[in-house]
Amino acid sequence: MAGLYIHIPFCKQACHYCDFHFSTNLQLISPVVESIILELELRKDYLKGEPVDTIYFGGGTPSLLPANALEKILNQVARIFPGKKLEVTLEANPDDLTPNALATWKSLGIDRLSLGIQSFQDEILTAYNRVHNSKQAKQAIQLGRAAGFEKFSLDLIYGYPHANHDLWKKDLEEALTLDPGHLSAYSLTVEPKTTLGNWAKKGKFIPAEEEFVAQQFEWLQEQCEQAGYLQYEISNFSRPDQGANHNSNYWKRVPYLGIGPSAHSFDGHARGYNPPSNPDYIKALAAGKLPFVVELLEKEELINEEILTSLRTSWGLNTASLADRYHLDLFQIKGASITKLTELGMVLAEGKTLTLTRKGKLLADSIAAEIFLDSHDLL
């Protein structure tokens, strides 16, 4: 079992609530697609014969791709990685959803839409420089369902500074009323080299206080639970049978192959990435070279990465599995920290598994840091 992630480095607007870099030169679509086709061929052995059961078109705006480009990529995938696919996801913006586009995507075998809603409020969408408006955001799932799609995910962003929580409560109410089956909700992050970052530096934008953001996260947890959505990862909520298989594979350390500029890969042991430059990516593959850069991680880095990602999930950190693979006893090494976190009501220890409580999920990263190992622990 393995996943395939295809990064499409194009976007209509500068997405200044995150730090991704997108090229807006759509004339590059054809050469990038041809390079993706070639990279798939050159990297067909990366997964060592593992069957690919999930495909995710994401990063940038894959819904900008012409139908024939998507078809070429999927035909190449089917040739190199034959077999039934459990889930084929396409990230899309609400303003790209038309009956014709949806029908085409469905005919190509795409069966899940990840919709970049961000908010249902025009005030917030304008601040985020989004192309779509609130009406298009509300109609997105209706259009998808009319085209025969049954699996969706909505992306929302909380933590927008406001006098109270009314805007976030309206967003969440709208999302749960639409009942997409899956929600991904992320805290607004102001990065230094983005528009919001520049505004913040000049005093034009004042980010919300941590307590304000934490209260919105708690409201998210509460409302999703009442609606029957399981928080199976810190930022992801779904009905019991509608979790994102592809994303879950990341957190379960299932191997995946990343194709395209900026795409990351993991073969089960080591990670690597393609540099972000579109021209450099195209040039390297035209010369028959892979632009792939291997990330060399020390043993403690691999362990700490697993601690961090596993604690974010509902299934938690399996310390027995960690012991088998790395020959260490986390309870013996970090027993005092684990006991303290348990007594504080942040962590639940059941047998050899550690999971975060609802209270602990507010401080997931700092809790993981309490359990991280260093080189001295591995001597």
mmCIF file of C-alpha atoms in Angstrom:
data_model
loop_
_atom_site.group_PDB
_atom_site.id
_atom_site.type_symbol
_atom_site.label_atom_id
_atom_site.label_comp_id
_atom_site.label_asym_id
_atom_site.label_seq_id
_atom_site.Cartn_x
_atom_site.Cartn_y
_atom_site.Cartn_z
ATOM 1 C CA MET A 1 0.000 0.000 0.000
ATOM 2 C CA ALA A 2 1.327 3.437 -0.960
ATOM 3 C CA GLY A 3 0.173 6.895 -1.966
ATOM 4 C CA LEU A 4 0.888 9.169 -4.900
ATOM 5 C CA TYR A 5 0.989 12.935 -4.360
ATOM 6 C CA ILE A 6 1.064 15.164 -7.442
ATOM 7 C CA HIS A 7 1.901 18.794 -6.770
ATOM 8 C CA ILE A 8 0.524 21.318 -9.268
ATOM 9 C CA PRO A 9 2.434 24.619 -8.798
ATOM 10 C CA PHE A 10 -0.127 27.063 -10.167
ATOM 11 C CA CYS A 11 -2.552 29.430 -8.487
ATOM 12 C CA LYS A 12 -4.776 32.344 -9.483
ATOM 13 C CA GLN A 13 -3.934 34.529 -6.529
ATOM 14 C CA ALA A 14 -1.198 35.138 -4.003
ATOM 15 C CA CYS A 15 -2.273 32.951 -1.091
ATOM 16 C CA HIS A 16 -1.038 35.173 1.699
ATOM 17 C CA TYR A 17 -2.379 33.189 4.617
ATOM 18 C CA CYS A 18 0.283 30.537 4.054
ATOM 19 C CA ASP A 19 3.882 30.420 2.872
ATOM 20 C CA PHE A 20 3.569 28.357 -0.313
ATOM 21 C CA HIS A 21 5.041 29.863 -3.458
ATOM 22 C CA PHE A 22 2.981 29.542 -6.601
ATOM 23 C CA SER A 23 3.765 30.571 -10.133
ATOM 24 C CA THR A 24 0.946 32.438 -11.849
ATOM 25 C CA ASN A 25 2.440 31.961 -15.330
ATOM 26 C CA LEU A 26 -0.098 29.543 -16.754
ATOM 27 C CA GLN A 27 1.938 29.219 -19.958
ATOM 28 C CA LEU A 28 4.114 26.875 -17.928
ATOM 29 C CA ILE A 29 1.268 24.368 -17.537
ATOM 30 C CA SER A 30 2.133 22.313 -20.611
ATOM 31 C CA PRO A 31 5.906 21.941 -19.940
ATOM 32 C CA VAL A 32 5.266 21.207 -16.251
ATOM 33 C CA VAL A 33 2.722 18.522 -17.139
ATOM 34 C CA GLU A 34 5.131 16.947 -19.638
ATOM 35 C CA SER A 35 7.810 16.991 -16.931
ATOM 36 C CA ILE A 36 5.416 15.328 -14.472
ATOM 37 C CA ILE A 37 4.756 12.586 -17.041
ATOM 38 C CA LEU A 38 8.493 12.055 -17.429
ATOM 39 C CA GLU A 39 9.189 12.118 -13.700
ATOM 40 C CA LEU A 40 6.568 9.424 -13.131
ATOM 41 C CA GLU A 41 8.448 7.216 -15.590
ATOM 42 C CA LEU A 42 11.863 7.911 -14.086
ATOM 43 C CA ARG A 43 10.664 7.285 -10.534
ATOM 44 C CA LYS A 44 8.473 4.240 -11.134
ATOM 45 C CA ASP A 45 10.728 2.073 -8.919
ATOM 46 C CA TYR A 46 10.776 4.470 -5.940
ATOM 47 C CA LEU A 47 7.983 2.618 -4.133
ATOM 48 C CA LYS A 48 9.678 -0.752 -4.712
ATOM 49 C CA GLY A 49 6.594 -2.396 -6.160
ATOM 50 C CA GLU A 50 4.155 -1.238 -3.483
ATOM 51 C CA PRO A 51 0.681 -0.818 -5.005
ATOM 52 C CA VAL A 52 -0.562 2.773 -5.151
ATOM 53 C CA ASP A 53 -4.075 2.942 -3.704
ATOM 54 C CA THR A 54 -4.508 6.721 -3.224
ATOM 55 C CA ILE A 55 -3.801 9.668 -5.523
ATOM 56 C CA TYR A 56 -3.876 13.269 -4.363
ATOM 57 C CA PHE A 57 -3.715 16.237 -6.715
ATOM 58 C CA GLY A 58 -2.843 19.098 -4.426
ATOM 59 C CA GLY A 59 -0.734 22.106 -3.711
ATOM 60 C CA GLY A 60 -1.457 25.070 -5.909
ATOM 61 C CA THR A 61 -4.710 24.752 -7.824
ATOM 62 C CA PRO A 62 -4.991 21.453 -9.736
ATOM 63 C CA SER A 63 -8.480 22.466 -10.866
ATOM 64 C CA LEU A 64 -6.733 24.950 -13.209
ATOM 65 C CA LEU A 65 -5.375 22.067 -15.284
ATOM 66 C CA PRO A 66 -7.095 21.472 -18.631
ATOM 67 C CA ALA A 67 -8.970 18.179 -18.834
ATOM 68 C CA ASN A 68 -6.493 16.717 -21.330
ATOM 69 C CA ALA A 69 -3.590 17.458 -18.957
ATOM 70 C CA LEU A 70 -5.280 15.676 -16.059
ATOM 71 C CA GLU A 71 -6.125 12.784 -18.352
ATOM 72 C CA LYS A 72 -2.504 12.451 -19.539
ATOM 73 C CA ILE A 73 -1.242 12.338 -15.964
ATOM 74 C CA LEU A 74 -3.846 9.797 -14.838
ATOM 75 C CA ASN A 75 -3.194 7.600 -17.896
ATOM 76 C CA GLN A 76 0.512 7.599 -17.063
ATOM 77 C CA VAL A 77 -0.247 6.716 -13.446
ATOM 78 C CA ALA A 78 -2.527 3.854 -14.549
ATOM 79 C CA ARG A 79 0.199 2.501 -16.849
ATOM 80 C CA ILE A 80 2.956 2.629 -14.225
ATOM 81 C CA PHE A 81 0.880 1.791 -11.150
ATOM 82 C CA PRO A 82 -1.979 -0.451 -12.316
ATOM 83 C CA GLY A 83 -4.753 -1.573 -9.992
ATOM 84 C CA LYS A 84 -7.853 -0.196 -8.336
ATOM 85 C CA LYS A 85 -7.455 3.122 -6.541
ATOM 86 C CA LEU A 86 -9.117 3.481 -3.155
ATOM 87 C CA GLU A 87 -9.325 7.275 -3.387
ATOM 88 C CA VAL A 88 -8.487 9.908 -6.012
ATOM 89 C CA THR A 89 -8.637 13.458 -4.609
ATOM 90 C CA LEU A 90 -8.522 16.770 -6.449
ATOM 91 C CA GLU A 91 -8.063 20.077 -4.648
ATOM 92 C CA ALA A 92 -10.338 22.721 -6.160
ATOM 93 C CA ASN A 93 -11.447 26.276 -5.547
ATOM 94 C CA PRO A 94 -15.190 27.043 -5.487
ATOM 95 C CA ASP A 95 -14.895 29.406 -8.465
ATOM 96 C CA ASP A 96 -13.518 26.592 -10.643
ATOM 97 C CA LEU A 97 -16.572 24.375 -10.149
ATOM 98 C CA THR A 98 -18.721 24.257 -13.252
ATOM 99 C CA PRO A 99 -21.032 21.429 -14.374
ATOM 100 C CA ASN A 100 -18.705 20.675 -17.306
ATOM 101 C CA ALA A 101 -15.532 20.637 -15.206
ATOM 102 C CA LEU A 102 -17.141 18.445 -12.542
ATOM 103 C CA ALA A 103 -18.472 15.993 -15.130
ATOM 104 C CA THR A 104 -15.022 15.754 -16.711
ATOM 105 C CA TRP A 105 -13.266 15.149 -13.401
ATOM 106 C CA LYS A 106 -15.796 12.464 -12.520
ATOM 107 C CA SER A 107 -15.294 10.756 -15.892
ATOM 108 C CA LEU A 108 -11.518 10.666 -15.308
ATOM 109 C CA GLY A 109 -11.954 8.673 -12.088
ATOM 110 C CA ILE A 110 -11.585 11.506 -9.574
ATOM 111 C CA ASP A 111 -13.970 10.622 -6.753
ATOM 112 C CA ARG A 112 -13.153 13.071 -3.958
ATOM 113 C CA LEU A 113 -13.044 16.870 -3.943
ATOM 114 C CA SER A 114 -11.048 18.880 -1.409
ATOM 115 C CA LEU A 115 -12.585 22.355 -1.568
ATOM 116 C CA GLY A 116 -10.613 25.434 -0.515
ATOM 117 C CA ILE A 117 -13.536 27.257 1.055
ATOM 118 C CA GLN A 118 -11.489 29.026 3.797
ATOM 119 C CA SER A 119 -14.579 31.014 4.886
ATOM 120 C CA PHE A 120 -18.216 31.648 3.983
ATOM 121 C CA GLN A 121 -17.892 35.349 4.865
ATOM 122 C CA ASP A 122 -17.110 37.868 2.119
ATOM 123 C CA GLU A 123 -15.305 40.082 4.634
ATOM 124 C CA ILE A 124 -12.790 37.335 5.394
ATOM 125 C CA LEU A 125 -12.474 36.083 1.810
ATOM 126 C CA THR A 126 -11.572 39.599 0.705
ATOM 127 C CA ALA A 127 -8.921 39.857 3.421
ATOM 128 C CA TYR A 128 -7.480 36.505 2.300
ATOM 129 C CA ASN A 129 -7.418 37.708 -1.327
ATOM 130 C CA ARG A 130 -9.584 34.797 -2.443
ATOM 131 C CA VAL A 131 -11.101 34.854 -5.917
ATOM 132 C CA HIS A 132 -14.389 33.201 -4.895
ATOM 133 C CA ASN A 133 -17.169 34.814 -2.879
ATOM 134 C CA SER A 134 -19.472 33.534 -0.141
ATOM 135 C CA LYS A 135 -22.205 32.528 -2.609
ATOM 136 C CA GLN A 136 -19.788 30.348 -4.568
ATOM 137 C CA ALA A 137 -18.484 28.855 -1.327
ATOM 138 C CA LYS A 138 -21.999 27.850 -0.279
ATOM 139 C CA GLN A 139 -22.848 26.402 -3.701
ATOM 140 C CA ALA A 140 -19.663 24.331 -4.078
ATOM 141 C CA ILE A 141 -20.886 21.103 -2.482
ATOM 142 C CA GLN A 142 -24.327 21.405 -4.078
ATOM 143 C CA LEU A 143 -22.693 21.556 -7.513
ATOM 144 C CA GLY A 144 -20.438 18.624 -6.666
ATOM 145 C CA ARG A 145 -23.327 16.494 -5.474
ATOM 146 C CA ALA A 146 -25.369 17.357 -8.562
ATOM 147 C CA ALA A 147 -22.462 16.014 -10.647
ATOM 148 C CA GLY A 148 -22.460 12.732 -8.737
ATOM 149 C CA PHE A 149 -19.631 13.300 -6.266
ATOM 150 C CA GLU A 150 -20.169 11.747 -2.847
ATOM 151 C CA LYS A 151 -16.855 12.400 -1.052
ATOM 152 C CA PHE A 152 -15.793 15.910 -0.060
ATOM 153 C CA SER A 153 -13.546 17.799 2.298
ATOM 154 C CA LEU A 154 -13.919 21.481 3.167
ATOM 155 C CA ASP A 155 -10.901 23.571 4.159
ATOM 156 C CA LEU A 156 -11.612 26.295 6.717
ATOM 157 C CA ILE A 157 -9.352 28.794 8.471
ATOM 158 C CA TYR A 158 -10.042 30.044 11.989
ATOM 159 C CA GLY A 159 -8.341 32.727 14.050
ATOM 160 C CA TYR A 160 -9.263 35.721 11.903
ATOM 161 C CA PRO A 161 -9.081 38.745 14.255
ATOM 162 C CA HIS A 162 -12.516 40.121 15.110
ATOM 163 C CA ALA A 163 -14.365 41.701 18.023
ATOM 164 C CA ASN A 164 -15.953 38.336 18.899
ATOM 165 C CA HIS A 165 -16.322 34.779 17.620
ATOM 166 C CA ASP A 166 -19.448 35.373 15.551
ATOM 167 C CA LEU A 167 -17.773 35.068 12.143
ATOM 168 C CA TRP A 168 -16.126 31.757 13.031
ATOM 169 C CA LYS A 169 -19.333 30.390 14.529
ATOM 170 C CA LYS A 170 -21.186 31.278 11.327
ATOM 171 C CA ASP A 171 -18.509 29.604 9.209
ATOM 172 C CA LEU A 172 -18.627 26.422 11.237
ATOM 173 C CA GLU A 173 -22.419 26.350 11.332
ATOM 174 C CA GLU A 174 -22.559 26.746 7.548
ATOM 175 C CA ALA A 175 -19.986 24.005 7.017
ATOM 176 C CA LEU A 176 -21.695 21.486 9.289
ATOM 177 C CA THR A 177 -25.103 22.275 7.803
ATOM 178 C CA LEU A 178 -23.701 21.369 4.380
ATOM 179 C CA ASP A 179 -22.437 18.135 6.019
ATOM 180 C CA PRO A 180 -19.516 17.411 3.668
ATOM 181 C CA GLY A 181 -18.408 14.371 5.669
ATOM 182 C CA HIS A 182 -14.918 15.799 6.207
ATOM 183 C CA LEU A 183 -13.539 19.115 7.474
ATOM 184 C CA SER A 184 -9.964 20.349 7.622
ATOM 185 C CA ALA A 185 -9.578 23.432 9.819
ATOM 186 C CA TYR A 186 -6.341 25.348 10.274
ATOM 187 C CA SER A 187 -5.357 28.300 12.417
ATOM 188 C CA LEU A 188 -4.520 31.464 10.482
ATOM 189 C CA THR A 189 -0.746 31.696 10.221
ATOM 190 C CA VAL A 190 0.920 34.982 9.325
ATOM 191 C CA GLU A 191 4.210 34.249 7.556
ATOM 192 C CA PRO A 192 6.893 36.990 7.227
ATOM 193 C CA LYS A 193 7.181 37.073 3.424
ATOM 194 C CA THR A 194 3.467 37.082 2.643
ATOM 195 C CA THR A 195 1.020 39.949 2.145
ATOM 196 C CA LEU A 196 -0.470 39.475 5.614
ATOM 197 C CA GLY A 197 3.052 39.318 7.009
ATOM 198 C CA ASN A 198 3.917 42.630 5.385
ATOM 199 C CA TRP A 199 0.662 44.157 6.615
ATOM 200 C CA ALA A 200 1.382 42.934 10.144
ATOM 201 C CA LYS A 201 4.879 44.425 9.987
ATOM 202 C CA LYS A 202 3.396 47.795 9.003
ATOM 203 C CA GLY A 203 0.662 47.629 11.610
ATOM 204 C CA LYS A 204 -2.106 47.258 9.008
ATOM 205 C CA PHE A 205 -3.030 43.805 10.301
ATOM 206 C CA ILE A 206 -3.018 42.743 13.942
ATOM 207 C CA PRO A 207 -3.187 38.956 14.421
ATOM 208 C CA ALA A 208 -5.580 37.550 17.006
ATOM 209 C CA GLU A 209 -4.352 36.756 20.510
ATOM 210 C CA GLU A 210 -3.464 33.117 21.256
ATOM 211 C CA GLU A 211 -6.331 32.793 23.746
ATOM 212 C CA PHE A 212 -8.817 34.030 21.120
ATOM 213 C CA VAL A 213 -7.547 31.434 18.619
ATOM 214 C CA ALA A 214 -7.592 28.675 21.266
ATOM 215 C CA GLN A 215 -11.236 29.457 22.072
ATOM 216 C CA GLN A 216 -12.127 29.053 18.401
ATOM 217 C CA PHE A 217 -10.307 25.715 18.290
ATOM 218 C CA GLU A 218 -12.270 24.519 21.329
ATOM 219 C CA TRP A 219 -15.530 25.611 19.684
ATOM 220 C CA LEU A 220 -14.473 23.665 16.587
ATOM 221 C CA GLN A 221 -13.902 20.521 18.666
ATOM 222 C CA GLU A 222 -17.192 20.871 20.513
ATOM 223 C CA GLN A 223 -19.372 21.544 17.470
ATOM 224 C CA CYS A 224 -17.796 18.812 15.370
ATOM 225 C CA GLU A 225 -18.278 16.277 18.150
ATOM 226 C CA GLN A 226 -21.940 17.224 18.494
ATOM 227 C CA ALA A 227 -22.354 16.822 14.731
ATOM 228 C CA GLY A 228 -20.853 13.313 14.810
ATOM 229 C CA TYR A 229 -17.471 14.262 13.334
ATOM 230 C CA LEU A 230 -14.457 12.475 14.831
ATOM 231 C CA GLN A 231 -11.301 14.527 15.360
ATOM 232 C CA TYR A 232 -9.022 11.868 13.939
ATOM 233 C CA GLU A 233 -6.111 14.310 13.573
ATOM 234 C CA ILE A 234 -5.560 17.707 15.177
ATOM 235 C CA SER A 235 -6.802 19.638 12.143
ATOM 236 C CA ASN A 236 -9.049 17.007 10.565
ATOM 237 C CA PHE A 237 -12.590 15.960 11.428
ATOM 238 C CA SER A 238 -14.779 13.423 9.668
ATOM 239 C CA ARG A 239 -17.752 11.168 9.962
ATOM 240 C CA PRO A 240 -16.569 7.685 11.032
ATOM 241 C CA ASP A 241 -16.357 6.277 7.495
ATOM 242 C CA GLN A 242 -15.174 9.390 5.644
ATOM 243 C CA GLY A 243 -11.631 10.072 6.822
ATOM 244 C CA ALA A 244 -9.050 11.008 4.180
ATOM 245 C CA ASN A 245 -7.232 7.776 3.339
ATOM 246 C CA HIS A 246 -4.393 9.564 1.577
ATOM 247 C CA ASN A 247 -3.710 12.000 4.414
ATOM 248 C CA SER A 248 -4.004 9.245 7.011
ATOM 249 C CA ASN A 249 -1.235 7.397 5.196
ATOM 250 C CA TYR A 250 1.104 10.326 5.895
ATOM 251 C CA TRP A 251 0.463 10.090 9.619
ATOM 252 C CA LYS A 252 0.784 6.310 9.559
ATOM 253 C CA ARG A 253 4.152 6.553 7.791
ATOM 254 C CA VAL A 254 2.923 4.688 4.719
ATOM 255 C CA PRO A 255 5.306 5.239 1.762
ATOM 256 C CA TYR A 256 4.274 7.811 -0.817
ATOM 257 C CA LEU A 257 5.748 9.234 -3.993
ATOM 258 C CA GLY A 258 5.596 12.983 -4.558
ATOM 259 C CA ILE A 259 5.718 14.221 -8.144
ATOM 260 C CA GLY A 260 6.124 17.815 -9.377
ATOM 261 C CA PRO A 261 7.918 20.972 -8.167
ATOM 262 C CA SER A 262 8.049 21.194 -4.338
ATOM 263 C CA ALA A 263 6.642 17.667 -3.930
ATOM 264 C CA HIS A 264 7.912 15.571 -1.009
ATOM 265 C CA SER A 265 8.322 11.787 -0.902
ATOM 266 C CA PHE A 266 8.845 9.085 1.716
ATOM 267 C CA ASP A 267 9.898 5.510 0.932
ATOM 268 C CA GLY A 268 9.349 4.144 4.432
ATOM 269 C CA HIS A 269 12.877 4.955 5.562
ATOM 270 C CA ALA A 270 14.039 8.262 4.098
ATOM 271 C CA ARG A 271 12.424 11.482 2.927
ATOM 272 C CA GLY A 272 13.216 13.732 0.015
ATOM 273 C CA TYR A 273 11.838 16.586 -2.022
ATOM 274 C CA ASN A 274 11.855 18.309 -5.392
ATOM 275 C CA PRO A 275 13.060 21.936 -5.376
ATOM 276 C CA PRO A 276 10.291 24.536 -5.884
ATOM 277 C CA SER A 277 11.539 26.279 -9.033
ATOM 278 C CA ASN A 278 9.368 25.433 -12.050
ATOM 279 C CA PRO A 279 12.061 26.303 -14.642
ATOM 280 C CA ASP A 280 14.721 24.292 -12.801
ATOM 281 C CA TYR A 281 12.323 21.343 -12.514
ATOM 282 C CA ILE A 282 11.533 21.427 -16.242
ATOM 283 C CA LYS A 283 15.182 21.871 -17.231
ATOM 284 C CA ALA A 284 16.414 18.971 -15.082
ATOM 285 C CA LEU A 285 13.855 16.501 -16.429
ATOM 286 C CA ALA A 286 14.407 17.645 -20.025
ATOM 287 C CA ALA A 287 18.025 16.570 -19.491
ATOM 288 C CA GLY A 288 16.896 13.208 -18.120
ATOM 289 C CA LYS A 289 17.877 14.086 -14.570
ATOM 290 C CA LEU A 290 15.817 13.837 -11.407
ATOM 291 C CA PRO A 291 15.695 17.051 -9.345
ATOM 292 C CA PHE A 292 15.005 14.947 -6.236
ATOM 293 C CA VAL A 293 16.973 15.857 -3.089
ATOM 294 C CA VAL A 294 17.285 13.228 -0.337
ATOM 295 C CA GLU A 295 16.858 14.450 3.240
ATOM 296 C CA LEU A 296 19.387 12.803 5.550
ATOM 297 C CA LEU A 297 17.728 12.379 8.958
ATOM 298 C CA GLU A 298 19.430 11.213 12.104
ATOM 299 C CA LYS A 299 17.869 8.433 14.163
ATOM 300 C CA GLU A 300 16.503 10.823 16.779
ATOM 301 C CA GLU A 301 14.989 12.993 14.034
ATOM 302 C CA LEU A 302 13.086 10.026 12.618
ATOM 303 C CA ILE A 303 11.855 9.041 16.073
ATOM 304 C CA ASN A 304 10.838 12.582 17.012
ATOM 305 C CA GLU A 305 9.020 13.040 13.726
ATOM 306 C CA GLU A 306 7.002 9.913 14.465
ATOM 307 C CA ILE A 307 6.268 11.105 18.014
ATOM 308 C CA LEU A 308 5.061 14.462 16.668
ATOM 309 C CA THR A 309 2.837 13.098 13.881
ATOM 310 C CA SER A 310 1.437 10.128 15.814
ATOM 311 C CA LEU A 311 0.399 12.200 18.820
ATOM 312 C CA ARG A 312 -1.661 14.384 16.485
ATOM 313 C CA THR A 313 -3.895 11.423 15.586
ATOM 314 C CA SER A 314 -6.798 9.703 17.319
ATOM 315 C CA TRP A 315 -4.951 6.361 17.235
ATOM 316 C CA GLY A 316 -1.940 7.886 18.979
ATOM 317 C CA LEU A 317 1.672 6.866 19.424
ATOM 318 C CA ASN A 318 2.304 3.128 19.557
ATOM 319 C CA THR A 319 5.417 2.896 21.745
ATOM 320 C CA ALA A 320 5.625 -0.886 21.273
ATOM 321 C CA SER A 321 6.044 -0.409 17.529
ATOM 322 C CA LEU A 322 8.619 2.285 18.208
ATOM 323 C CA ALA A 323 10.492 -0.121 20.481
ATOM 324 C CA ASP A 324 10.520 -2.880 17.848
ATOM 325 C CA ARG A 325 11.933 -0.645 15.134
ATOM 326 C CA TYR A 326 14.370 1.478 17.136
ATOM 327 C CA HIS A 327 15.172 -0.790 20.106
ATOM 328 C CA LEU A 328 14.221 1.690 22.809
ATOM 329 C CA ASP A 329 11.710 1.948 25.657
ATOM 330 C CA LEU A 330 10.086 5.391 25.544
ATOM 331 C CA PHE A 331 8.428 4.856 28.936
ATOM 332 C CA GLN A 332 11.809 4.108 30.479
ATOM 333 C CA ILE A 333 13.553 7.070 28.836
ATOM 334 C CA LYS A 334 10.765 9.639 29.182
ATOM 335 C CA GLY A 335 8.774 8.114 32.033
ATOM 336 C CA ALA A 336 8.860 11.225 34.225
ATOM 337 C CA SER A 337 7.617 13.480 31.413
ATOM 338 C CA ILE A 338 4.867 11.042 30.414
ATOM 339 C CA THR A 339 3.714 10.705 34.036
ATOM 340 C CA LYS A 340 3.627 14.504 34.467
ATOM 341 C CA LEU A 341 1.635 14.984 31.248
ATOM 342 C CA THR A 342 -0.776 12.232 32.271
ATOM 343 C CA GLU A 343 -1.334 13.775 35.714
ATOM 344 C CA LEU A 344 -1.965 17.160 34.075
ATOM 345 C CA GLY A 345 -4.699 15.597 31.975
ATOM 346 C CA MET A 346 -2.861 16.246 28.711
ATOM 347 C CA VAL A 347 -2.004 12.673 27.742
ATOM 348 C CA LEU A 348 -3.820 9.380 28.107
ATOM 349 C CA ALA A 349 -1.630 6.281 28.476
ATOM 350 C CA GLU A 350 -3.412 3.023 27.683
ATOM 351 C CA GLY A 351 -1.087 0.047 27.608
ATOM 352 C CA LYS A 352 1.717 0.972 25.223
ATOM 353 C CA THR A 353 -0.241 3.694 23.418
ATOM 354 C CA LEU A 354 -0.157 7.423 24.121
ATOM 355 C CA THR A 355 -2.955 9.706 22.930
ATOM 356 C CA LEU A 356 -3.749 13.349 23.576
ATOM 357 C CA THR A 357 -6.820 14.342 25.532
ATOM 358 C CA ARG A 358 -9.024 17.154 24.218
ATOM 359 C CA LYS A 359 -7.169 19.473 26.581
ATOM 360 C CA GLY A 360 -3.833 18.172 25.307
ATOM 361 C CA LYS A 361 -4.739 18.791 21.673
ATOM 362 C CA LEU A 362 -4.533 22.524 22.351
ATOM 363 C CA LEU A 363 -0.819 22.092 23.052
ATOM 364 C CA ALA A 364 0.075 19.192 20.774
ATOM 365 C CA ASP A 365 3.444 20.482 19.574
ATOM 366 C CA SER A 366 4.721 21.480 23.003
ATOM 367 C CA ILE A 367 3.605 18.141 24.462
ATOM 368 C CA ALA A 368 5.452 16.266 21.728
ATOM 369 C CA ALA A 369 8.537 18.376 22.501
ATOM 370 C CA GLU A 370 8.360 17.188 26.133
ATOM 371 C CA ILE A 371 8.716 13.600 24.890
ATOM 372 C CA PHE A 372 11.273 14.201 22.146
ATOM 373 C CA LEU A 373 14.546 12.309 22.410
ATOM 374 C CA ASP A 374 18.048 13.671 21.896
ATOM 375 C CA SER A 375 21.263 11.909 20.943
ATOM 376 C CA HIS A 376 22.118 11.281 24.623
ATOM 377 C CA ASP A 377 18.895 9.292 25.091
ATOM 378 C CA LEU A 378 19.970 6.905 22.334
ATOM 379 C CA LEU A 379 23.427 6.085 23.689
#
